[in-house]
Amino acid sequence: MNELRTLLTPEALTLLDELPPYESKADVLALVSALRKAGHPAELVTAALAQSKLRSRASVKFGDFADSMLFTEAGLEQATRLQVAALHAGRYRVAGIERVADLGCGIGSDALAMSALGIAVTAVERDEVTATLASYNLAPFEDTLVVNADATDIDLSFVDGVFLDPARRTAGHSNTRRVSSDDYSPSLDFCFGLAERMPTGIKLGPGLDRDLIPDSCEAQWISVNGEVVEMGLWFGPLARPDIGRAALLLTADGMHEMTASSNAPDEAVGELGRYLYEPDGAVIRARLIGDLARALDAHPIAPEIAYLSSAELTSTAFAQVFEVKAVFPLDVKTLIGALKARGIGTLEIKKRGVDIDPAEFRKKLKLSGPKAATLVLTRVGNERRAILAQRIDHRSGH
């Protein structure tokens, strides 16, 4: 808290805004020396440089907005990416909801996106330090209020809808750890209880036990550049008609979404063909692999393994695609000879359905040579196999 008091002074904020972009630890050491020689107190320099480092990291989530925000390490780690927060906010605007309580607002990323769309937000955060930073980040919006309180204590009679981001890690501002769903704050029971009374959106981790998802909502898994970042549950007018499961991919070339009313039935297992597809994690989490298989005229290569295969190539944004070059028994000696004969010294190793540490497995292969390839360790039918393949760019088809 003392560092925050130091940071929230005109002198510290001015220094922070004047600092050059954070580059490396070596540059910081030289900068600290220069700032101390210029007469800046040590505690002020420490606070400003710590924020400068966090702002640099935050640019991945917030772009240029990071340069005018304040963070804690844990707050940044748990904050919604601004691109995703804008999609959340868009649901409230489309539903005509004008007043939202953001319960568990963290540093304010979702409240910021809603406020930017003209929605009046009451942002509630029980941690005093985090609430203070949220107040700073949301200060430009006149209709947004930050309240330092427990989410379960707020009177919601003045809002039209709620958004919840339950704390899924231990309390603190750094070095936090994940907790089980039984220990979320506020609890899932509290969140689902609100959803029975009013329009509600709940941001949760993508790995939440699917048996906990209520039947009455739309569940949407979102991946950003191949990383599944969240599962959102949407109730009432915030849920889209006839959509129970959705996988939304945000990539360098745009947004791509698969939707269904419920889990998609799987296709029957078939032979390994010329092309191998690895569905995006959001598609896997949403249980839409069967729909993707039918769209690709493909099939699984083994029971309960999320690899699909086909004889013909179909371009898709919903899976990584590989051309199969050879198939071997999953045997180290066999693979050493095969990779050496092909001159493969750079190897991407992927695995599903086999208990193997790719890093340790790589050490055993004695790789050397100028060529690169992908090795997929998995099951084909009921057999453990190593599939040697070449990655295909779905945008270019080669």
GROMACS .gro file of C-alpha atoms in nm, residues 13-397:
model
  385
   13LEU     CA    1   0.278   0.991  -1.219
   14THR     CA    2   0.463   1.264  -1.406
   15LEU     CA    3   0.786   1.065  -1.383
   16LEU     CA    4   0.607   0.750  -1.497
   17ASP     CA    5   0.469   0.921  -1.807
   18GLU     CA    6   0.812   1.062  -1.892
   19LEU     CA    7   0.998   0.731  -1.868
   20PRO     CA    8   1.120   0.571  -2.191
   21PRO     CA    9   0.958   0.238  -2.289
   22TYR     CA   10   1.071  -0.049  -2.067
   23GLU     CA   11   1.330  -0.255  -2.254
   24SER     CA   12   1.548  -0.472  -2.032
   25LYS     CA   13   1.679  -0.511  -1.679
   26ALA     CA   14   2.020  -0.379  -1.786
   27ASP     CA   15   1.865  -0.060  -1.925
   28VAL     CA   16   1.665  -0.016  -1.605
   29LEU     CA   17   1.977  -0.029  -1.389
   30ALA     CA   18   2.130   0.253  -1.591
   31LEU     CA   19   1.801   0.445  -1.578
   32VAL     CA   20   1.777   0.409  -1.200
   33SER     CA   21   2.124   0.555  -1.164
   34ALA     CA   22   2.039   0.848  -1.391
   35LEU     CA   23   1.710   0.921  -1.209
   36ARG     CA   24   1.875   0.910  -0.868
   37LYS     CA   25   2.148   1.148  -0.986
   38ALA     CA   26   1.870   1.379  -1.109
   39GLY     CA   27   1.744   1.399  -0.753
   40HIS     CA   28   1.438   1.172  -0.760
   41PRO     CA   29   1.379   0.987  -0.429
   42ALA     CA   30   1.450   0.614  -0.434
   43GLU     CA   31   1.095   0.508  -0.340
   44LEU     CA   32   0.949   0.724  -0.619
   45VAL     CA   33   1.188   0.577  -0.875
   46THR     CA   34   1.108   0.222  -0.762
   47ALA     CA   35   0.731   0.276  -0.785
   48ALA     CA   36   0.748   0.443  -1.127
   49LEU     CA   37   0.978   0.182  -1.279
   50ALA     CA   38   0.767  -0.106  -1.145
   51GLN     CA   39   0.464   0.045  -1.320
   52SER     CA   40   0.665   0.106  -1.636
   53LYS     CA   41   0.749  -0.263  -1.650
   54LEU     CA   42   0.385  -0.362  -1.594
   55ARG     CA   43   0.268  -0.120  -1.864
   56SER     CA   44   0.512  -0.277  -2.106
   57ARG     CA   45   0.371  -0.622  -2.034
   58ALA     CA   46   0.015  -0.490  -2.046
   59SER     CA   47   0.048  -0.370  -2.404
   60VAL     CA   48  -0.022  -0.728  -2.517
   61LYS     CA   49  -0.369  -0.706  -2.361
   62PHE     CA   50  -0.444  -0.337  -2.382
   63GLY     CA   51  -0.242  -0.195  -2.670
   64ASP     CA   52  -0.182   0.179  -2.643
   65PHE     CA   53  -0.439   0.205  -2.359
   66ALA     CA   54  -0.181   0.044  -2.130
   67ASP     CA   55   0.022   0.367  -2.136
   68SER     CA   56  -0.250   0.546  -1.937
   69MET     CA   57  -0.339   0.269  -1.691
   70LEU     CA   58  -0.205   0.139  -1.361
   71PHE     CA   59  -0.164  -0.227  -1.268
   72THR     CA   60  -0.065  -0.483  -1.009
   73GLU     CA   61   0.108  -0.801  -1.125
   74ALA     CA   62  -0.188  -1.020  -1.029
   75GLY     CA   63  -0.440  -0.767  -1.159
   76LEU     CA   64  -0.276  -0.762  -1.500
   77GLU     CA   65  -0.250  -1.140  -1.516
   78GLN     CA   66  -0.622  -1.181  -1.444
   79ALA     CA   67  -0.749  -0.887  -1.648
   80THR     CA   68  -0.962  -0.944  -1.955
   81ARG     CA   69  -0.791  -0.855  -2.283
   82LEU     CA   70  -0.942  -0.532  -2.413
   83GLN     CA   71  -1.043  -0.700  -2.740
   84VAL     CA   72  -1.238  -0.963  -2.545
   85ALA     CA   73  -1.380  -0.708  -2.300
   86ALA     CA   74  -1.519  -0.515  -2.597
   87LEU     CA   75  -1.709  -0.827  -2.704
   88HIS     CA   76  -1.849  -0.864  -2.352
   89ALA     CA   77  -1.960  -0.500  -2.353
   90GLY     CA   78  -2.119  -0.541  -2.693
   91ARG     CA   79  -2.358  -0.803  -2.557
   92TYR     CA   80  -2.492  -0.556  -2.299
   93ARG     CA   81  -2.537  -0.283  -2.559
   94VAL     CA   82  -2.717  -0.516  -2.802
   95ALA     CA   83  -2.944  -0.630  -2.517
   96GLY     CA   84  -3.030  -0.266  -2.438
   97ILE     CA   85  -2.887  -0.282  -2.087
   98GLU     CA   86  -2.790   0.067  -1.974
   99ARG     CA   87  -2.678   0.015  -1.612
  100VAL     CA   88  -2.441  -0.268  -1.516
  101ALA     CA   89  -2.285  -0.381  -1.191
  102ASP     CA   90  -1.938  -0.525  -1.260
  103LEU     CA   91  -1.888  -0.747  -0.956
  104GLY     CA   92  -1.523  -0.829  -0.904
  105CYS     CA   93  -1.399  -0.566  -1.149
  106GLY     CA   94  -1.027  -0.614  -1.083
  107ILE     CA   95  -0.826  -0.333  -1.241
  108GLY     CA   96  -1.132  -0.238  -1.449
  109SER     CA   97  -1.082  -0.378  -1.798
  110ASP     CA   98  -1.440  -0.496  -1.855
  111ALA     CA   99  -1.583  -0.185  -1.690
  112LEU     CA  100  -1.363   0.025  -1.917
  113ALA     CA  101  -1.503  -0.141  -2.230
  114MET     CA  102  -1.861  -0.102  -2.110
  115SER     CA  103  -1.807   0.261  -2.014
  116ALA     CA  104  -1.662   0.334  -2.357
  117LEU     CA  105  -1.996   0.223  -2.505
  118GLY     CA  106  -2.189   0.465  -2.286
  119ILE     CA  107  -2.305   0.208  -2.030
  120ALA     CA  108  -2.324   0.333  -1.671
  121VAL     CA  109  -2.112   0.097  -1.464
  122THR     CA  110  -2.082   0.039  -1.092
  123ALA     CA  111  -1.750  -0.145  -1.061
  124VAL     CA  112  -1.716  -0.337  -0.735
  125GLU     CA  113  -1.382  -0.465  -0.602
  126ARG     CA  114  -1.319  -0.583  -0.247
  127ASP     CA  115  -0.938  -0.548  -0.251
  128GLU     CA  116  -0.851  -0.192  -0.154
  129VAL     CA  117  -0.536  -0.159  -0.366
  130THR     CA  118  -0.699  -0.306  -0.676
  131ALA     CA  119  -1.008  -0.089  -0.629
  132THR     CA  120  -0.784   0.218  -0.609
  133LEU     CA  121  -0.616   0.128  -0.937
  134ALA     CA  122  -0.956   0.062  -1.097
  135SER     CA  123  -1.065   0.410  -0.987
  136TYR     CA  124  -0.763   0.558  -1.163
  137ASN     CA  125  -0.817   0.354  -1.479
  138LEU     CA  126  -1.188   0.440  -1.495
  139ALA     CA  127  -1.157   0.806  -1.393
  140PRO     CA  128  -1.225   0.942  -1.747
  141PHE     CA  129  -1.582   0.806  -1.741
  142GLU     CA  130  -1.830   1.026  -1.554
  143ASP     CA  131  -2.101   0.759  -1.533
  144THR     CA  132  -1.871   0.495  -1.387
  145LEU     CA  133  -1.833   0.449  -1.013
  146VAL     CA  134  -1.582   0.223  -0.835
  147VAL     CA  135  -1.691   0.080  -0.499
  148ASN     CA  136  -1.450  -0.090  -0.258
  149ALA     CA  137  -1.678  -0.361  -0.119
  150ASP     CA  138  -1.763  -0.729  -0.130
  151ALA     CA  139  -1.968  -0.819  -0.437
  152THR     CA  140  -2.221  -1.007  -0.227
  153ASP     CA  141  -2.302  -0.697  -0.022
  154ILE     CA  142  -2.409  -0.471  -0.310
  155ASP     CA  143  -2.770  -0.359  -0.357
  156LEU     CA  144  -2.848  -0.437  -0.721
  157SER     CA  145  -3.190  -0.274  -0.741
  158PHE     CA  146  -3.046   0.019  -0.939
  159VAL     CA  147  -2.893  -0.186  -1.227
  160ASP     CA  148  -3.037  -0.363  -1.531
  161GLY     CA  149  -2.773  -0.638  -1.547
  162VAL     CA  150  -2.459  -0.776  -1.387
  163PHE     CA  151  -2.119  -0.898  -1.499
  164LEU     CA  152  -1.915  -1.121  -1.272
  165ASP     CA  153  -1.550  -1.223  -1.285
  166PRO     CA  154  -1.514  -1.439  -0.973
  167ALA     CA  155  -1.170  -1.447  -0.815
  168ARG     CA  156  -1.019  -1.783  -0.911
  169ARG     CA  157  -0.683  -1.730  -0.742
  170THR     CA  158  -0.565  -1.669  -0.388
  171ALA     CA  159  -0.574  -1.312  -0.258
  172GLY     CA  160  -0.276  -1.085  -0.314
  173HIS     CA  161  -0.110  -0.867  -0.575
  174SER     CA  162   0.160  -1.109  -0.695
  175ASN     CA  163   0.253  -1.479  -0.680
  176THR     CA  164  -0.109  -1.591  -0.650
  177ARG     CA  165  -0.221  -1.949  -0.718
  178ARG     CA  166  -0.535  -2.103  -0.859
  179VAL     CA  167  -0.811  -2.229  -0.631
  180SER     CA  168  -1.079  -2.490  -0.693
  181SER     CA  169  -1.425  -2.391  -0.815
  182ASP     CA  170  -1.556  -2.449  -0.462
  183ASP     CA  171  -1.346  -2.154  -0.345
  184TYR     CA  172  -1.433  -1.894  -0.610
  185SER     CA  173  -1.523  -1.551  -0.477
  186PRO     CA  174  -1.805  -1.475  -0.514
  187SER     CA  175  -1.918  -1.836  -0.523
  188LEU     CA  176  -2.067  -2.003  -0.829
  189ASP     CA  177  -2.391  -2.049  -0.635
  190PHE     CA  178  -2.409  -1.673  -0.582
  191CYS     CA  179  -2.336  -1.605  -0.950
  192PHE     CA  180  -2.592  -1.856  -1.076
  193GLY     CA  181  -2.846  -1.723  -0.827
  194LEU     CA  182  -2.813  -1.375  -0.978
  195ALA     CA  183  -2.853  -1.525  -1.325
  196GLU     CA  184  -3.196  -1.650  -1.226
  197ARG     CA  185  -3.304  -1.294  -1.140
  198MET     CA  186  -3.149  -1.065  -1.401
  199PRO     CA  187  -2.940  -1.052  -1.722
  200THR     CA  188  -2.601  -1.191  -1.619
  201GLY     CA  189  -2.263  -1.257  -1.774
  202ILE     CA  190  -1.999  -1.463  -1.594
  203LYS     CA  191  -1.633  -1.485  -1.697
  204LEU     CA  192  -1.474  -1.814  -1.592
  205GLY     CA  193  -1.164  -2.016  -1.667
  206PRO     CA  194  -1.185  -2.233  -1.979
  207GLY     CA  195  -1.120  -2.552  -1.785
  208LEU     CA  196  -1.422  -2.529  -1.553
  209ASP     CA  197  -1.594  -2.865  -1.505
  210ARG     CA  198  -1.860  -2.873  -1.776
  211ASP     CA  199  -2.103  -3.045  -1.538
  212LEU     CA  200  -2.124  -2.715  -1.348
  213ILE     CA  201  -2.256  -2.523  -1.651
  214PRO     CA  202  -2.630  -2.452  -1.616
  215ASP     CA  203  -2.857  -2.566  -1.898
  216SER     CA  204  -3.015  -2.222  -1.922
  217CYS     CA  205  -2.715  -2.031  -2.061
  218GLU     CA  206  -2.495  -1.984  -2.365
  219ALA     CA  207  -2.141  -2.106  -2.298
  220GLN     CA  208  -1.876  -1.948  -2.520
  221TRP     CA  209  -1.508  -2.042  -2.518
  222ILE     CA  210  -1.271  -1.779  -2.658
  223SER     CA  211  -0.920  -1.837  -2.788
  224VAL     CA  212  -0.677  -1.561  -2.881
  225ASN     CA  213  -0.409  -1.660  -3.132
  226GLY     CA  214  -0.452  -2.025  -3.038
  227GLU     CA  215  -0.462  -1.980  -2.658
  228VAL     CA  216  -0.796  -2.047  -2.490
  229VAL     CA  217  -0.835  -1.755  -2.251
  230GLU     CA  218  -1.182  -1.786  -2.102
  231MET     CA  219  -1.525  -1.937  -2.093
  232GLY     CA  220  -1.813  -1.690  -2.077
  233LEU     CA  221  -2.158  -1.789  -1.953
  234TRP     CA  222  -2.442  -1.567  -2.073
  235PHE     CA  223  -2.796  -1.563  -1.936
  236GLY     CA  224  -3.125  -1.404  -2.038
  237PRO     CA  225  -3.107  -1.146  -2.319
  238LEU     CA  226  -2.725  -1.161  -2.312
  239ALA     CA  227  -2.741  -1.514  -2.456
  240ARG     CA  228  -2.802  -1.552  -2.828
  241PRO     CA  229  -3.113  -1.744  -2.934
  242ASP     CA  230  -3.068  -2.117  -2.998
  243ILE     CA  231  -2.695  -2.113  -2.912
  244GLY     CA  232  -2.584  -2.328  -2.621
  245ARG     CA  233  -2.221  -2.384  -2.720
  246ALA     CA  234  -1.983  -2.154  -2.907
  247ALA     CA  235  -1.613  -2.146  -2.993
  248LEU     CA  236  -1.484  -1.801  -3.088
  249LEU     CA  237  -1.134  -1.765  -3.232
  250LEU     CA  238  -0.962  -1.426  -3.241
  251THR     CA  239  -0.669  -1.446  -3.479
  252ALA     CA  240  -0.441  -1.218  -3.677
  253ASP     CA  241  -0.677  -1.245  -3.973
  254GLY     CA  242  -1.003  -1.178  -3.787
  255MET     CA  243  -1.277  -1.347  -3.586
  256HIS     CA  244  -1.409  -1.696  -3.656
  257GLU     CA  245  -1.689  -1.869  -3.467
  258MET     CA  246  -1.857  -2.207  -3.453
  259THR     CA  247  -2.190  -2.237  -3.273
  260ALA     CA  248  -2.440  -2.508  -3.190
  261SER     CA  249  -2.744  -2.555  -2.971
  262SER     CA  250  -2.561  -2.820  -2.766
  263ASN     CA  251  -2.261  -3.054  -2.774
  264ALA     CA  252  -2.199  -3.183  -3.126
  265PRO     CA  253  -2.218  -3.561  -3.176
  266ASP     CA  254  -1.882  -3.712  -3.271
  267GLU     CA  255  -1.799  -3.877  -3.601
  268ALA     CA  256  -1.691  -4.241  -3.610
  269VAL     CA  257  -1.319  -4.319  -3.587
  270GLY     CA  258  -1.152  -4.373  -3.925
  271GLU     CA  259  -0.815  -4.432  -4.087
  272LEU     CA  260  -0.527  -4.185  -4.078
  273GLY     CA  261  -0.530  -4.006  -4.413
  274ARG     CA  262  -0.298  -3.765  -4.588
  275TYR     CA  263  -0.400  -3.466  -4.373
  276LEU     CA  264  -0.414  -3.430  -3.996
  277TYR     CA  265  -0.616  -3.156  -3.823
  278GLU     CA  266  -0.564  -3.036  -3.466
  279PRO     CA  267  -0.879  -2.845  -3.363
  280ASP     CA  268  -0.838  -2.516  -3.180
  281GLY     CA  269  -0.869  -2.553  -2.803
  282ALA     CA  270  -1.191  -2.350  -2.800
  283VAL     CA  271  -1.351  -2.599  -3.041
  284ILE     CA  272  -1.238  -2.887  -2.821
  285ARG     CA  273  -1.365  -2.723  -2.500
  286ALA     CA  274  -1.700  -2.642  -2.661
  287ARG     CA  275  -1.739  -3.005  -2.773
  288LEU     CA  276  -1.785  -2.903  -3.135
  289ILE     CA  277  -1.524  -3.143  -3.277
  290GLY     CA  278  -1.794  -3.347  -3.448
  291ASP     CA  279  -1.932  -3.045  -3.633
  292LEU     CA  280  -1.579  -2.948  -3.740
  293ALA     CA  281  -1.517  -3.304  -3.863
  294ARG     CA  282  -1.828  -3.293  -4.079
  295ALA     CA  283  -1.733  -2.952  -4.219
  296LEU     CA  284  -1.391  -3.090  -4.316
  297ASP     CA  285  -1.519  -3.428  -4.436
  298ALA     CA  286  -1.283  -3.570  -4.174
  299HIS     CA  287  -1.298  -3.813  -3.881
  300PRO     CA  288  -1.116  -3.886  -3.553
  301ILE     CA  289  -0.812  -4.116  -3.575
  302ALA     CA  290  -0.869  -4.273  -3.232
  303PRO     CA  291  -1.137  -4.282  -2.962
  304GLU     CA  292  -1.137  -3.971  -2.741
  305ILE     CA  293  -0.840  -3.817  -2.922
  306ALA     CA  294  -0.892  -3.466  -3.062
  307TYR     CA  295  -0.709  -3.521  -3.390
  308LEU     CA  296  -0.905  -3.541  -3.715
  309SER     CA  297  -0.791  -3.675  -4.050
  310SER     CA  298  -0.901  -3.675  -4.413
  311ALA     CA  299  -0.771  -3.771  -4.757
  312GLU     CA  300  -0.840  -3.425  -4.901
  313LEU     CA  301  -0.725  -3.084  -4.775
  314THR     CA  302  -0.991  -2.838  -4.662
  315SER     CA  303  -0.884  -2.492  -4.551
  316THR     CA  304  -1.008  -2.397  -4.204
  317ALA     CA  305  -0.945  -2.137  -3.938
  318PHE     CA  306  -1.063  -2.377  -3.667
  319ALA     CA  307  -0.769  -2.618  -3.673
  320GLN     CA  308  -0.398  -2.641  -3.735
  321VAL     CA  309  -0.336  -2.853  -4.041
  322PHE     CA  310  -0.051  -3.095  -4.113
  323GLU     CA  311   0.038  -3.309  -4.412
  324VAL     CA  312   0.131  -3.660  -4.302
  325LYS     CA  313   0.470  -3.769  -4.440
  326ALA     CA  314   0.530  -4.096  -4.255
  327VAL     CA  315   0.399  -4.299  -3.962
  328PHE     CA  316   0.620  -4.493  -3.720
  329PRO     CA  317   0.577  -4.699  -3.405
  330LEU     CA  318   0.628  -4.478  -3.103
  331ASP     CA  319   0.979  -4.611  -3.049
  332VAL     CA  320   1.285  -4.394  -2.982
  333LYS     CA  321   1.537  -4.608  -3.173
  334THR     CA  322   1.315  -4.623  -3.480
  335LEU     CA  323   1.262  -4.246  -3.472
  336ILE     CA  324   1.633  -4.167  -3.430
  337GLY     CA  325   1.711  -4.350  -3.752
  338ALA     CA  326   1.413  -4.210  -3.943
  339LEU     CA  327   1.482  -3.848  -3.847
  340LYS     CA  328   1.855  -3.879  -3.915
  341ALA     CA  329   1.789  -4.027  -4.260
  342ARG     CA  330   1.569  -3.729  -4.343
  343GLY     CA  331   1.815  -3.470  -4.209
  344ILE     CA  332   1.568  -3.331  -3.955
  345GLY     CA  333   1.736  -3.117  -3.691
  346THR     CA  334   1.448  -2.886  -3.599
  347LEU     CA  335   1.145  -3.068  -3.464
  348GLU     CA  336   0.814  -2.945  -3.325
  349ILE     CA  337   0.673  -3.216  -3.098
  350LYS     CA  338   0.299  -3.241  -3.025
  351LYS     CA  339   0.118  -3.506  -2.828
  352ARG     CA  340  -0.228  -3.626  -2.733
  353GLY     CA  341  -0.334  -3.942  -2.554
  354VAL     CA  342   0.015  -4.061  -2.461
  355ASP     CA  343   0.200  -4.005  -2.133
  356ILE     CA  344   0.519  -3.851  -2.268
  357ASP     CA  345   0.710  -3.535  -2.178
  358PRO     CA  346   0.794  -3.377  -2.518
  359ALA     CA  347   1.100  -3.196  -2.380
  360GLU     CA  348   1.250  -3.514  -2.237
  361PHE     CA  349   1.153  -3.711  -2.547
  362ARG     CA  350   1.332  -3.458  -2.769
  363LYS     CA  351   1.660  -3.511  -2.582
  364LYS     CA  352   1.653  -3.879  -2.672
  365LEU     CA  353   1.619  -3.820  -3.048
  366LYS     CA  354   1.973  -3.687  -3.112
  367LEU     CA  355   1.848  -3.439  -3.372
  368SER     CA  356   2.082  -3.303  -3.638
  369GLY     CA  357   2.039  -3.173  -3.991
  370PRO     CA  358   1.908  -2.871  -4.182
  371LYS     CA  359   1.542  -2.969  -4.220
  372ALA     CA  360   1.238  -2.901  -3.998
  373ALA     CA  361   0.925  -3.106  -3.933
  374THR     CA  362   0.648  -3.178  -3.682
  375LEU     CA  363   0.627  -3.503  -3.488
  376VAL     CA  364   0.283  -3.593  -3.348
  377LEU     CA  365   0.288  -3.850  -3.068
  378THR     CA  366  -0.058  -4.000  -3.028
  379ARG     CA  367  -0.279  -4.302  -3.080
  380VAL     CA  368  -0.398  -4.415  -3.421
  381GLY     CA  369  -0.681  -4.656  -3.359
  382ASN     CA  370  -0.561  -4.846  -3.053
  383GLU     CA  371  -0.188  -4.822  -3.134
  384ARG     CA  372   0.069  -4.568  -3.012
  385ARG     CA  373   0.218  -4.397  -3.315
  386ALA     CA  374   0.459  -4.117  -3.410
  387ILE     CA  375   0.331  -3.920  -3.710
  388LEU     CA  376   0.594  -3.724  -3.903
  389ALA     CA  377   0.425  -3.428  -4.071
  390GLN     CA  378   0.467  -3.084  -4.225
  391ARG     CA  379   0.261  -2.791  -4.102
  392ILE     CA  380   0.030  -2.628  -4.359
  393ASP     CA  381  -0.071  -2.261  -4.340
  394HIS     CA  382  -0.452  -2.269  -4.366
  395ARG     CA  383  -0.454  -1.920  -4.517
  396SER     CA  384  -0.229  -2.007  -4.806
  397GLY     CA  385  -0.300  -2.380  -4.840
   0.00000   0.00000   0.00000
